[in-house]
mmCIF file of C-alpha atoms in Angstrom:
data_model
loop_
_atom_site.group_PDB
_atom_site.id
_atom_site.type_symbol
_atom_site.label_atom_id
_atom_site.label_comp_id
_atom_site.label_asym_id
_atom_site.label_seq_id
_atom_site.Cartn_x
_atom_site.Cartn_y
_atom_site.Cartn_z
ATOM 1 C CA MET Y 7 46.788 16.853 69.635
ATOM 2 C CA SER Y 8 45.088 14.649 72.170
ATOM 3 C CA HIS Y 9 44.956 11.711 69.747
ATOM 4 C CA SER Y 10 47.508 9.827 71.868
ATOM 5 C CA THR Y 11 45.776 10.299 75.216
ATOM 6 C CA PHE Y 12 42.540 8.862 76.548
ATOM 7 C CA THR Y 13 39.670 11.303 76.909
ATOM 8 C CA LEU Y 14 35.958 11.447 76.240
ATOM 9 C CA ARG Y 15 36.165 15.181 75.595
ATOM 10 C CA PRO Y 16 39.104 15.719 73.241
ATOM 11 C CA SER Y 17 40.795 19.120 73.266
ATOM 12 C CA TYR Y 18 43.479 20.256 70.879
ATOM 13 C CA ASP Y 19 45.431 22.899 72.769
ATOM 14 C CA ASP Y 20 48.482 22.397 70.565
ATOM 15 C CA ASP Y 21 46.393 23.074 67.451
ATOM 16 C CA PRO Y 22 44.474 26.346 68.053
ATOM 17 C CA GLU Y 23 42.751 26.216 64.659
ATOM 18 C CA LEU Y 24 41.336 22.738 65.268
ATOM 19 C CA ASN Y 25 40.497 23.608 68.878
ATOM 20 C CA GLY Y 26 38.429 26.551 67.684
ATOM 21 C CA LEU Y 27 36.699 24.476 65.008
ATOM 22 C CA VAL Y 28 35.789 21.726 67.488
ATOM 23 C CA ALA Y 29 34.433 24.238 70.015
ATOM 24 C CA SER Y 30 32.353 25.942 67.318
ATOM 25 C CA LEU Y 31 31.102 22.608 65.980
ATOM 26 C CA ARG Y 32 30.062 21.389 69.429
ATOM 27 C CA GLY Y 33 28.143 24.613 69.983
ATOM 28 C CA TYR Y 34 26.339 24.305 66.647
ATOM 29 C CA LEU Y 35 25.420 20.648 67.169
ATOM 30 C CA ALA Y 36 24.139 21.077 70.707
ATOM 31 C CA GLY Y 37 22.465 24.419 70.068
ATOM 32 C CA GLU Y 38 21.214 25.615 66.706
ATOM 33 C CA LEU Y 39 21.070 22.238 64.953
ATOM 34 C CA ALA Y 40 19.395 20.551 67.927
ATOM 35 C CA ASP Y 41 16.789 23.328 67.944
ATOM 36 C CA TYR Y 42 16.218 22.912 64.196
ATOM 37 C CA GLU Y 43 15.582 19.178 64.619
ATOM 38 C CA ARG Y 44 13.126 19.758 67.452
ATOM 39 C CA GLU Y 45 11.257 22.459 65.521
ATOM 40 C CA HIS Y 46 10.807 20.152 62.526
ATOM 41 C CA GLY Y 47 10.158 16.959 64.495
ATOM 42 C CA VAL Y 48 13.182 15.190 62.997
ATOM 43 C CA ASP Y 49 14.042 11.721 64.255
ATOM 44 C CA ARG Y 50 16.106 8.863 62.821
ATOM 45 C CA THR Y 51 13.215 7.488 60.780
ATOM 46 C CA THR Y 52 12.277 10.827 59.191
ATOM 47 C CA ARG Y 53 12.213 10.736 55.403
ATOM 48 C CA LEU Y 54 14.790 13.333 54.432
ATOM 49 C CA THR Y 55 13.827 15.882 51.780
ATOM 50 C CA ARG Y 56 15.594 18.714 50.029
ATOM 51 C CA GLY Y 57 13.376 21.197 51.823
ATOM 52 C CA LEU Y 58 14.528 19.821 55.159
ATOM 53 C CA LEU Y 59 18.209 19.483 54.297
ATOM 54 C CA GLU Y 60 19.035 22.566 52.238
ATOM 55 C CA PRO Y 61 18.778 24.989 55.200
ATOM 56 C CA VAL Y 62 21.278 22.791 57.061
ATOM 57 C CA TRP Y 63 23.635 22.774 54.073
ATOM 58 C CA ARG Y 64 23.451 26.561 53.729
ATOM 59 C CA ARG Y 65 23.884 27.249 57.432
ATOM 60 C CA SER Y 66 26.740 24.777 57.731
ATOM 61 C CA ARG Y 67 28.416 26.489 54.787
ATOM 62 C CA GLU Y 68 27.931 29.910 56.404
ATOM 63 C CA LEU Y 69 29.645 28.570 59.513
ATOM 64 C CA GLY Y 70 32.521 27.233 57.396
ATOM 65 C CA PHE Y 71 31.934 23.513 57.921
ATOM 66 C CA TYR Y 72 30.266 22.418 54.667
ATOM 67 C CA GLY Y 73 33.051 21.269 52.348
ATOM 68 C CA ILE Y 74 35.734 22.449 54.781
ATOM 69 C CA HIS Y 75 38.136 19.800 53.450
ATOM 70 C CA LEU Y 76 38.074 21.239 49.908
ATOM 71 C CA PRO Y 77 40.817 23.537 48.601
ATOM 72 C CA GLU Y 78 40.213 27.259 48.993
ATOM 73 C CA GLU Y 79 39.530 27.701 45.270
ATOM 74 C CA TYR Y 80 36.506 25.416 45.721
ATOM 75 C CA GLY Y 81 35.232 27.252 48.789
ATOM 76 C CA GLY Y 82 36.862 25.133 51.490
ATOM 77 C CA ARG Y 83 39.794 25.568 53.839
ATOM 78 C CA GLY Y 84 41.971 22.708 52.619
ATOM 79 C CA LEU Y 85 41.570 20.935 55.926
ATOM 80 C CA PRO Y 86 43.987 17.997 56.280
ATOM 81 C CA HIS Y 87 42.586 14.545 56.916
ATOM 82 C CA THR Y 88 43.607 14.551 60.597
ATOM 83 C CA ARG Y 89 41.544 17.634 61.369
ATOM 84 C CA LEU Y 90 38.684 16.428 59.211
ATOM 85 C CA ALA Y 91 38.704 13.155 61.148
ATOM 86 C CA ALA Y 92 38.471 15.014 64.451
ATOM 87 C CA LEU Y 93 35.407 16.899 63.190
ATOM 88 C CA LYS Y 94 33.798 13.675 61.911
ATOM 89 C CA GLU Y 95 34.317 12.063 65.299
ATOM 90 C CA GLU Y 96 32.718 15.040 67.060
ATOM 91 C CA ILE Y 97 29.671 14.910 64.794
ATOM 92 C CA ALA Y 98 29.133 11.198 65.464
ATOM 93 C CA ALA Y 99 29.634 11.717 69.197
ATOM 94 C CA GLY Y 100 27.178 14.641 69.168
ATOM 95 C CA GLY Y 101 24.188 12.416 68.437
ATOM 96 C CA ARG Y 102 22.440 14.800 66.026
ATOM 97 C CA VAL Y 103 20.217 13.164 63.402
ATOM 98 C CA LEU Y 104 21.233 15.700 60.726
ATOM 99 C CA GLY Y 105 24.880 15.750 61.747
ATOM 100 C CA HIS Y 106 25.774 13.950 58.506
ATOM 101 C CA SER Y 107 24.851 17.108 56.566
ATOM 102 C CA VAL Y 108 27.157 19.501 58.444
ATOM 103 C CA LEU Y 109 30.395 18.572 56.635
ATOM 104 C CA GLY Y 110 28.596 17.507 53.465
ATOM 105 C CA GLU Y 111 28.601 13.762 53.936
ATOM 106 C CA MET Y 112 24.946 13.256 52.978
ATOM 107 C CA GLY Y 113 24.827 14.166 49.279
ATOM 108 C CA GLY Y 114 27.425 16.904 49.672
ATOM 109 C CA PRO Y 115 31.113 17.415 48.884
ATOM 110 C CA LEU Y 116 32.249 14.588 51.162
ATOM 111 C CA ARG Y 117 29.924 12.199 49.301
ATOM 112 C CA ALA Y 118 31.649 13.151 46.035
ATOM 113 C CA GLY Y 119 34.922 11.994 47.544
ATOM 114 C CA ASP Y 120 38.010 12.899 45.563
ATOM 115 C CA ILE Y 121 36.167 13.088 42.221
ATOM 116 C CA PHE Y 122 37.422 16.679 41.989
ATOM 117 C CA ARG Y 123 40.853 15.259 41.098
ATOM 118 C CA HIS Y 124 39.486 13.442 38.060
ATOM 119 C CA ALA Y 125 36.860 15.911 36.798
ATOM 120 C CA THR Y 126 37.261 18.303 33.894
ATOM 121 C CA GLU Y 127 36.901 22.051 34.326
ATOM 122 C CA ARG Y 128 33.382 21.893 32.871
ATOM 123 C CA GLN Y 129 32.395 19.016 35.152
ATOM 124 C CA ILE Y 130 33.689 20.872 38.188
ATOM 125 C CA LYS Y 131 31.763 24.001 37.247
ATOM 126 C CA GLU Y 132 28.522 22.227 36.300
ATOM 127 C CA TYR Y 133 28.404 19.412 38.841
ATOM 128 C CA LEU Y 134 30.858 19.682 41.704
ATOM 129 C CA LEU Y 135 30.988 23.373 42.610
ATOM 130 C CA PRO Y 136 27.179 23.560 42.991
ATOM 131 C CA VAL Y 137 27.481 20.606 45.377
ATOM 132 C CA ALA Y 138 30.189 22.410 47.337
ATOM 133 C CA ARG Y 139 27.897 25.448 47.599
ATOM 134 C CA GLY Y 140 24.965 23.345 48.864
ATOM 135 C CA GLU Y 141 22.932 24.044 45.721
ATOM 136 C CA ARG Y 142 22.964 20.507 44.312
ATOM 137 C CA ALA Y 143 23.311 17.036 45.814
ATOM 138 C CA CYS Y 144 24.925 13.861 44.522
ATOM 139 C CA CYS Y 145 25.061 10.164 45.237
ATOM 140 C CA PHE Y 146 27.663 7.505 44.449
ATOM 141 C CA SER Y 147 26.386 4.452 42.566
ATOM 142 C CA LEU Y 148 28.753 1.485 42.520
ATOM 143 C CA THR Y 149 26.970 -1.351 44.346
ATOM 144 C CA GLU Y 150 24.526 -3.748 42.665
ATOM 145 C CA ALA Y 151 22.340 -6.512 44.069
ATOM 146 C CA ASP Y 152 24.887 -9.185 43.129
ATOM 147 C CA ALA Y 153 27.979 -6.984 43.100
ATOM 148 C CA GLY Y 154 28.895 -5.847 46.598
ATOM 149 C CA SER Y 155 32.263 -7.045 47.842
ATOM 150 C CA ASP Y 156 32.873 -8.425 44.331
ATOM 151 C CA VAL Y 157 32.277 -5.135 42.533
ATOM 152 C CA ARG Y 158 33.620 -6.511 39.260
ATOM 153 C CA ALA Y 159 30.535 -8.700 39.020
ATOM 154 C CA MET Y 160 28.475 -5.609 38.157
ATOM 155 C CA ARG Y 161 26.146 -5.883 35.189
ATOM 156 C CA THR Y 162 25.408 -2.209 34.532
ATOM 157 C CA VAL Y 163 26.758 -1.571 31.050
ATOM 158 C CA ALA Y 164 27.715 1.546 29.093
ATOM 159 C CA VAL Y 165 27.233 1.124 25.340
ATOM 160 C CA ARG Y 166 28.864 3.665 23.026
ATOM 161 C CA ASP Y 167 26.260 5.687 21.130
ATOM 162 C CA GLY Y 168 27.655 8.272 18.735
ATOM 163 C CA ASP Y 169 29.309 10.983 20.780
ATOM 164 C CA GLY Y 170 28.000 9.530 24.037
ATOM 165 C CA TYR Y 171 26.936 6.388 25.868
ATOM 166 C CA ARG Y 172 23.746 4.590 26.808
ATOM 167 C CA LEU Y 173 23.698 3.126 30.302
ATOM 168 C CA THR Y 174 21.542 0.191 31.342
ATOM 169 C CA GLY Y 175 21.435 -1.463 34.745
ATOM 170 C CA ARG Y 176 20.301 -1.087 38.338
ATOM 171 C CA LYS Y 177 22.351 0.321 41.196
ATOM 172 C CA VAL Y 178 21.372 -0.229 44.825
ATOM 173 C CA PHE Y 179 22.363 1.392 48.126
ATOM 174 C CA SER Y 180 22.914 4.777 46.523
ATOM 175 C CA THR Y 181 23.071 6.772 49.737
ATOM 176 C CA ALA Y 182 21.456 10.233 49.409
ATOM 177 C CA GLY Y 183 19.834 9.092 46.159
ATOM 178 C CA PRO Y 184 16.288 10.040 47.272
ATOM 179 C CA PHE Y 185 17.151 13.748 47.153
ATOM 180 C CA ALA Y 186 20.190 13.866 44.844
ATOM 181 C CA ASP Y 187 20.356 15.726 41.510
ATOM 182 C CA PHE Y 188 22.914 13.445 39.897
ATOM 183 C CA ALA Y 189 24.796 10.218 40.482
ATOM 184 C CA ILE Y 190 28.398 9.241 39.954
ATOM 185 C CA VAL Y 191 27.848 5.890 38.237
ATOM 186 C CA ILE Y 192 30.411 3.158 37.619
ATOM 187 C CA ALA Y 193 29.485 0.939 34.655
ATOM 188 C CA ARG Y 194 31.082 -1.823 32.609
ATOM 189 C CA THR Y 195 32.095 -0.593 29.166
ATOM 190 C CA ASP Y 196 30.401 -2.663 26.471
ATOM 191 C CA GLY Y 197 32.821 -4.937 24.669
ATOM 192 C CA ALA Y 198 35.426 -4.857 27.427
ATOM 193 C CA GLU Y 199 36.600 -8.112 28.939
ATOM 194 C CA ASP Y 200 34.568 -8.976 32.054
ATOM 195 C CA GLY Y 201 36.511 -8.444 35.254
ATOM 196 C CA ALA Y 202 39.437 -6.634 33.638
ATOM 197 C CA LYS Y 203 40.637 -3.580 35.543
ATOM 198 C CA ASP Y 204 40.102 -1.342 32.517
ATOM 199 C CA ALA Y 205 36.601 -2.671 31.782
ATOM 200 C CA TYR Y 206 34.779 0.000 33.778
ATOM 201 C CA SER Y 207 34.127 3.698 33.355
ATOM 202 C CA ALA Y 208 32.694 6.448 35.567
ATOM 203 C CA PHE Y 209 30.017 8.959 34.557
ATOM 204 C CA PHE Y 210 28.063 11.911 35.866
ATOM 205 C CA VAL Y 211 24.421 10.922 35.342
ATOM 206 C CA ASP Y 212 21.612 13.453 35.807
ATOM 207 C CA LEU Y 213 18.851 11.709 37.714
ATOM 208 C CA ASP Y 214 16.118 13.513 35.766
ATOM 209 C CA ALA Y 215 17.526 12.393 32.399
ATOM 210 C CA PRO Y 216 15.310 10.275 30.094
ATOM 211 C CA GLY Y 217 15.861 6.593 30.791
ATOM 212 C CA CYS Y 218 16.846 7.190 34.416
ATOM 213 C CA ARG Y 219 14.578 6.890 37.406
ATOM 214 C CA VAL Y 220 15.072 6.878 41.144
ATOM 215 C CA GLU Y 221 13.200 4.294 43.214
ATOM 216 C CA ASP Y 222 12.998 3.828 46.955
ATOM 217 C CA GLY Y 223 15.842 1.666 48.090
ATOM 218 C CA ALA Y 224 15.826 -0.949 50.806
ATOM 219 C CA THR Y 225 15.610 0.431 54.338
ATOM 220 C CA PRO Y 226 18.830 -0.477 56.147
ATOM 221 C CA MET Y 227 18.763 -1.904 59.665
ATOM 222 C CA SER Y 228 19.543 1.576 61.013
ATOM 223 C CA GLY Y 229 16.008 2.520 59.924
ATOM 224 C CA GLU Y 230 17.149 5.608 58.015
ATOM 225 C CA ASN Y 231 15.364 6.582 54.792
ATOM 226 C CA ILE Y 232 18.472 7.605 52.883
ATOM 227 C CA GLU Y 233 18.924 4.887 50.250
ATOM 228 C CA ALA Y 234 17.743 4.696 46.646
ATOM 229 C CA ASP Y 235 17.969 2.384 43.656
ATOM 230 C CA ILE Y 236 19.127 4.089 40.471
ATOM 231 C CA VAL Y 237 17.459 2.385 37.495
ATOM 232 C CA LEU Y 238 19.028 3.011 34.078
ATOM 233 C CA ASP Y 239 17.163 1.950 30.938
ATOM 234 C CA GLY Y 240 19.175 3.062 27.937
ATOM 235 C CA CYS Y 241 19.877 6.379 29.660
ATOM 236 C CA ARG Y 242 21.937 8.524 27.292
ATOM 237 C CA VAL Y 243 24.970 10.194 28.815
ATOM 238 C CA PRO Y 244 27.084 12.619 26.755
ATOM 239 C CA ALA Y 245 30.766 11.851 26.365
ATOM 240 C CA ALA Y 246 31.515 15.089 28.223
ATOM 241 C CA ASN Y 247 30.137 13.391 31.354
ATOM 242 C CA LEU Y 248 32.764 10.640 31.300
ATOM 243 C CA ILE Y 249 34.930 11.051 34.420
ATOM 244 C CA GLY Y 250 38.604 10.616 33.638
ATOM 245 C CA ALA Y 251 39.375 8.357 30.699
ATOM 246 C CA GLU Y 252 37.369 5.385 29.529
ATOM 247 C CA GLY Y 253 38.441 2.327 31.511
ATOM 248 C CA GLU Y 254 39.465 4.284 34.609
ATOM 249 C CA GLY Y 255 36.141 3.880 36.411
ATOM 250 C CA MET Y 256 37.167 1.143 38.808
ATOM 251 C CA ARG Y 257 40.357 2.963 39.784
ATOM 252 C CA ILE Y 258 38.360 6.136 40.405
ATOM 253 C CA GLY Y 259 35.624 4.319 42.307
ATOM 254 C CA LEU Y 260 37.846 2.118 44.453
ATOM 255 C CA GLY Y 261 40.332 4.930 45.011
ATOM 256 C CA ARG Y 262 37.535 6.854 46.640
ATOM 257 C CA VAL Y 263 36.596 3.812 48.711
ATOM 258 C CA THR Y 264 40.174 3.371 49.999
ATOM 259 C CA VAL Y 265 40.244 6.849 51.527
ATOM 260 C CA ASN Y 266 36.654 6.562 52.736
ATOM 261 C CA ARG Y 267 37.465 3.239 54.388
ATOM 262 C CA LEU Y 268 39.901 5.052 56.666
ATOM 263 C CA LEU Y 269 37.685 8.102 57.125
ATOM 264 C CA HIS Y 270 34.739 5.935 58.204
ATOM 265 C CA CYS Y 271 36.740 5.073 61.322
ATOM 266 C CA PRO Y 272 36.384 8.468 63.089
ATOM 267 C CA THR Y 273 32.617 8.195 62.635
ATOM 268 C CA LEU Y 274 32.678 4.784 64.294
ATOM 269 C CA LEU Y 275 34.875 6.175 67.049
ATOM 270 C CA GLY Y 276 32.400 8.974 67.667
ATOM 271 C CA MET Y 277 29.508 6.525 67.984
ATOM 272 C CA ALA Y 278 31.551 4.294 70.294
ATOM 273 C CA ARG Y 279 32.482 7.305 72.408
ATOM 274 C CA ARG Y 280 28.843 8.342 72.628
ATOM 275 C CA ALA Y 281 27.881 4.815 73.715
ATOM 276 C CA LEU Y 282 30.559 4.846 76.406
ATOM 277 C CA GLU Y 283 29.308 8.206 77.680
ATOM 278 C CA LEU Y 284 25.712 6.961 77.769
ATOM 279 C CA SER Y 285 26.816 3.808 79.568
ATOM 280 C CA LEU Y 286 28.733 5.738 82.209
ATOM 281 C CA VAL Y 287 25.690 7.906 82.890
ATOM 282 C CA ARG Y 288 23.435 4.851 82.987
ATOM 283 C CA ALA Y 289 25.753 3.014 85.367
ATOM 284 C CA GLN Y 290 25.951 6.013 87.672
ATOM 285 C CA THR Y 291 22.225 6.844 87.737
ATOM 286 C CA ARG Y 292 20.594 3.398 87.556
ATOM 287 C CA ILE Y 293 19.964 2.225 91.127
ATOM 288 C CA VAL Y 294 19.812 -1.520 91.736
ATOM 289 C CA HIS Y 295 19.391 -2.948 95.251
ATOM 290 C CA GLY Y 296 20.008 0.468 96.735
ATOM 291 C CA ALA Y 297 23.246 1.276 94.908
ATOM 292 C CA PRO Y 298 24.300 2.513 91.433
ATOM 293 C CA LEU Y 299 25.154 -0.113 88.828
ATOM 294 C CA LEU Y 300 28.620 1.422 88.759
ATOM 295 C CA LYS Y 301 29.333 -0.122 92.181
ATOM 296 C CA LEU Y 302 29.138 -3.620 90.687
ATOM 297 C CA GLN Y 303 32.510 -5.032 89.670
ATOM 298 C CA ALA Y 304 30.973 -6.775 86.640
ATOM 299 C CA ILE Y 305 29.827 -3.386 85.319
ATOM 300 C CA GLN Y 306 33.140 -1.745 86.172
ATOM 301 C CA HIS Y 307 34.988 -4.371 84.128
ATOM 302 C CA LYS Y 308 32.673 -3.886 81.162
ATOM 303 C CA LEU Y 309 33.284 -0.142 81.199
ATOM 304 C CA ALA Y 310 37.035 -0.681 81.588
ATOM 305 C CA ASP Y 311 37.117 -2.936 78.531
ATOM 306 C CA MET Y 312 34.956 -0.522 76.515
ATOM 307 C CA ALA Y 313 37.233 2.433 77.321
ATOM 308 C CA THR Y 314 40.387 0.442 76.543
ATOM 309 C CA GLU Y 315 39.067 -0.710 73.163
ATOM 310 C CA TYR Y 316 38.004 2.826 72.285
ATOM 311 C CA TYR Y 317 41.458 4.166 73.171
ATOM 312 C CA ALA Y 318 43.240 1.488 71.149
ATOM 313 C CA ALA Y 319 40.985 1.997 68.128
ATOM 314 C CA ARG Y 320 41.361 5.775 68.272
ATOM 315 C CA SER Y 321 45.148 5.636 68.569
ATOM 316 C CA MET Y 322 45.611 3.392 65.523
ATOM 317 C CA THR Y 323 43.110 5.366 63.457
ATOM 318 C CA TYR Y 324 44.748 8.734 63.944
ATOM 319 C CA GLY Y 325 48.175 7.198 63.443
ATOM 320 C CA ALA Y 326 47.129 5.936 60.007
ATOM 321 C CA ILE Y 327 45.408 9.213 59.115
ATOM 322 C CA ALA Y 328 48.518 11.167 60.105
ATOM 323 C CA ALA Y 329 50.490 8.959 57.710
ATOM 324 C CA LEU Y 330 47.965 9.805 54.979
ATOM 325 C CA ASP Y 331 48.514 13.511 55.623
ATOM 326 C CA ALA Y 332 52.278 12.951 55.523
ATOM 327 C CA GLY Y 333 51.973 11.825 51.917
ATOM 328 C CA THR Y 334 52.009 8.048 52.222
ATOM 329 C CA ARG Y 335 49.200 5.764 51.109
ATOM 330 C CA PRO Y 336 48.575 3.569 54.179
ATOM 331 C CA ARG Y 337 46.613 0.869 52.376
ATOM 332 C CA LEU Y 338 47.448 -1.967 54.762
ATOM 333 C CA GLU Y 339 46.862 0.250 57.781
ATOM 334 C CA ALA Y 340 43.509 1.366 56.350
ATOM 335 C CA TYR Y 341 42.373 -2.254 56.127
ATOM 336 C CA MET Y 342 43.599 -2.867 59.683
ATOM 337 C CA CYS Y 343 41.842 0.218 61.006
ATOM 338 C CA LYS Y 344 38.556 -0.577 59.283
ATOM 339 C CA LEU Y 345 38.673 -4.138 60.622
ATOM 340 C CA TYR Y 346 39.629 -3.345 64.190
ATOM 341 C CA VAL Y 347 37.603 -0.167 64.658
ATOM 342 C CA ALA Y 348 34.393 -1.681 63.251
ATOM 343 C CA GLU Y 349 34.741 -4.819 65.374
ATOM 344 C CA ALA Y 350 35.763 -2.893 68.520
ATOM 345 C CA ALA Y 351 32.924 -0.385 68.111
ATOM 346 C CA PHE Y 352 30.465 -3.263 67.799
ATOM 347 C CA ARG Y 353 31.797 -4.875 70.991
ATOM 348 C CA ILE Y 354 31.489 -1.536 72.780
ATOM 349 C CA LEU Y 355 27.895 -1.127 71.622
ATOM 350 C CA ASP Y 356 27.060 -4.694 72.538
ATOM 351 C CA GLU Y 357 28.218 -4.040 76.098
ATOM 352 C CA ALA Y 358 26.396 -0.690 76.124
ATOM 353 C CA VAL Y 359 23.130 -2.489 75.345
ATOM 354 C CA GLN Y 360 23.879 -4.964 78.130
ATOM 355 C CA ILE Y 361 24.508 -2.184 80.649
ATOM 356 C CA HIS Y 362 21.294 -0.405 79.652
ATOM 357 C CA GLY Y 363 19.265 -3.586 80.137
ATOM 358 C CA LYS Y 364 15.647 -3.312 79.023
ATOM 359 C CA GLU Y 365 16.185 0.277 77.850
ATOM 360 C CA GLY Y 366 18.894 -0.957 75.485
ATOM 361 C CA LEU Y 367 16.404 -3.244 73.771
ATOM 362 C CA VAL Y 368 13.718 -0.650 73.100
ATOM 363 C CA GLN Y 369 13.483 0.912 69.656
ATOM 364 C CA GLY Y 370 13.678 4.667 69.803
ATOM 365 C CA THR Y 371 16.374 4.826 72.462
ATOM 366 C CA GLU Y 372 19.727 6.181 71.372
ATOM 367 C CA VAL Y 373 21.860 3.242 72.445
ATOM 368 C CA GLU Y 374 19.613 0.784 70.579
ATOM 369 C CA TYR Y 375 19.921 2.889 67.406
ATOM 370 C CA LEU Y 376 23.696 3.121 67.791
ATOM 371 C CA PHE Y 377 23.894 -0.664 68.137
ATOM 372 C CA ARG Y 378 22.088 -1.145 64.819
ATOM 373 C CA LYS Y 379 24.065 1.598 63.087
ATOM 374 C CA VAL Y 380 27.448 0.313 64.227
ATOM 375 C CA ARG Y 381 26.554 -3.240 63.243
ATOM 376 C CA MET Y 382 26.238 -2.086 59.640
ATOM 377 C CA PHE Y 383 29.848 -0.912 59.519
ATOM 378 C CA ARG Y 384 31.110 -4.472 59.837
ATOM 379 C CA VAL Y 385 29.813 -4.844 56.263
ATOM 380 C CA LEU Y 386 29.979 -1.344 54.726
ATOM 381 C CA THR Y 387 33.049 -0.444 52.605
ATOM 382 C CA GLY Y 388 34.074 -4.080 52.698
ATOM 383 C CA THR Y 389 33.166 -6.767 55.213
ATOM 384 C CA SER Y 390 35.516 -7.632 58.062
ATOM 385 C CA GLU Y 391 36.362 -10.796 56.145
ATOM 386 C CA ILE Y 392 37.390 -8.750 53.107
ATOM 387 C CA GLN Y 393 39.613 -6.588 55.326
ATOM 388 C CA ARG Y 394 41.273 -9.708 56.746
ATOM 389 C CA ASN Y 395 41.882 -11.064 53.247
ATOM 390 C CA ALA Y 396 43.566 -7.811 52.229
ATOM 391 C CA ILE Y 397 45.687 -7.719 55.394
ATOM 392 C CA ALA Y 398 46.798 -11.307 54.878
ATOM 393 C CA LYS Y 399 47.720 -10.530 51.274
ATOM 394 C CA GLY Y 400 49.818 -7.597 52.425
ATOM 395 C CA LEU Y 401 51.531 -9.694 55.079
ATOM 396 C CA SER Y 402 52.519 -12.277 52.478
ATOM 397 C CA MET Y 403 54.951 -9.698 51.108
ATOM 398 C CA TYR Y 404 56.743 -9.592 54.459
ATOM 399 C CA ALA Y 405 56.730 -13.374 54.594
ATOM 400 C CA GLU Y 406 58.578 -13.484 51.261
ATOM 401 C CA VAL Y 407 61.200 -11.011 52.518
ATOM 402 C CA LEU Y 408 61.747 -12.917 55.747
ATOM 403 C CA ALA Y 409 61.946 -16.261 53.978
ATOM 404 C CA ALA Y 410 64.570 -14.927 51.565
ATOM 405 C CA ALA Y 411 66.702 -13.309 54.287
ATOM 406 C CA PRO Y 412 69.719 -15.036 55.889
ATOM 407 C CA ALA Y 413 68.857 -17.054 58.990
ATOM 408 C CA GLY Y 414 70.095 -14.413 61.429
ATOM 409 C CA GLU Y 415 68.173 -11.608 59.772
ATOM 410 C CA ALA Y 416 65.005 -13.693 59.535
ATOM 411 C CA ALA Y 417 65.243 -14.156 63.309
ATOM 412 C CA GLY Y 418 65.234 -10.407 63.716
ATOM 413 C CA GLU Y 419 68.925 -9.479 63.371
ATOM 414 C CA GLY Y 420 68.750 -6.625 60.905
ATOM 415 C CA ALA Y 421 65.940 -7.844 58.676
ATOM 416 C CA THR Y 422 64.378 -5.134 56.551
ATOM 417 C CA SER Y 423 60.964 -4.942 54.994
ATOM 418 C CA ARG Y 424 59.569 -3.246 51.964
ATOM 419 C CA GLY Y 425 56.104 -1.765 51.762
#
């Protein structure tokens, strides 16, 4: 694959299947999906509805993209993470407003994460397979107003009630909540010790159930109307809707976040790549004092730094994702990738705004939107500071090994590490 070479138009000649998928995806994004957005007047502030999204889900499924990562028995193609990442990068680089619905990231099978691994046969049939078919939509509800990075500070509680539970609390930033049918809710089990790893459980919660209501969420700085607050007021949930065993909710929820943390990186790479492309065009076509901006050394250096950071971020991301496909769990690498890629993408977008000048400051232009969108990823799925904390904690293990090794080994003569 071309993951190890610099290019703004990746090709995958050594992987014919992926090459064909990427070519087909590019054609769909630039053709049929672009036409659909124009016909319906869709922009980045459009309030998304089921009526608007369902045709995209169905068509994307017909083309084989919707839920492509799922096993064949669930209607997918069992696409490995490396190929999925390449498709996610292409979607972000394509600039389509509804691109998030092509693979099922907006309320679809990608939003459900790896919940399939924990669900019962009934839950898969009733909740997850309809999502994979584009018939239902879901959202993931973990975050609360005072429980973001410190998720164990959540106050949503699940109280046992006969053969079920009653859930009370308020979840925020439930992406896709405005048009979802159900939520995957993480709640603290009543009576469990606060903060304990086994104090939380996960549930399928129907959003039209008594005691549950969906309210408009805060509008993020990207301007997209995709967030909802899920308000639970003694909402009764049958025991059959418990995901996994009681007390496994945090493991299920954070396990999903660990993989998503790494798989957010290709999306960031796609947006950074798009910004670099826009900046190259701007620098070539913008005439200042009788010559293109690209003739100025200051602009050349900016573009050189942007391209170098993109290449470095892309190389480390696909290296970590390849390790994931090889069967390892690259936790430390995932933290590193999320940290570096989010920060590098932001620097690239910051320079892109600078190169675009006044146009980069005007709302409604693509580069200005990308700047706001990328800025969010320095907070989403863990702030950059949280990533650094986790990396430092992982490095402490190596420090212990080196400190315990004989002097020669500690200096690099045969020292080994464990990870």
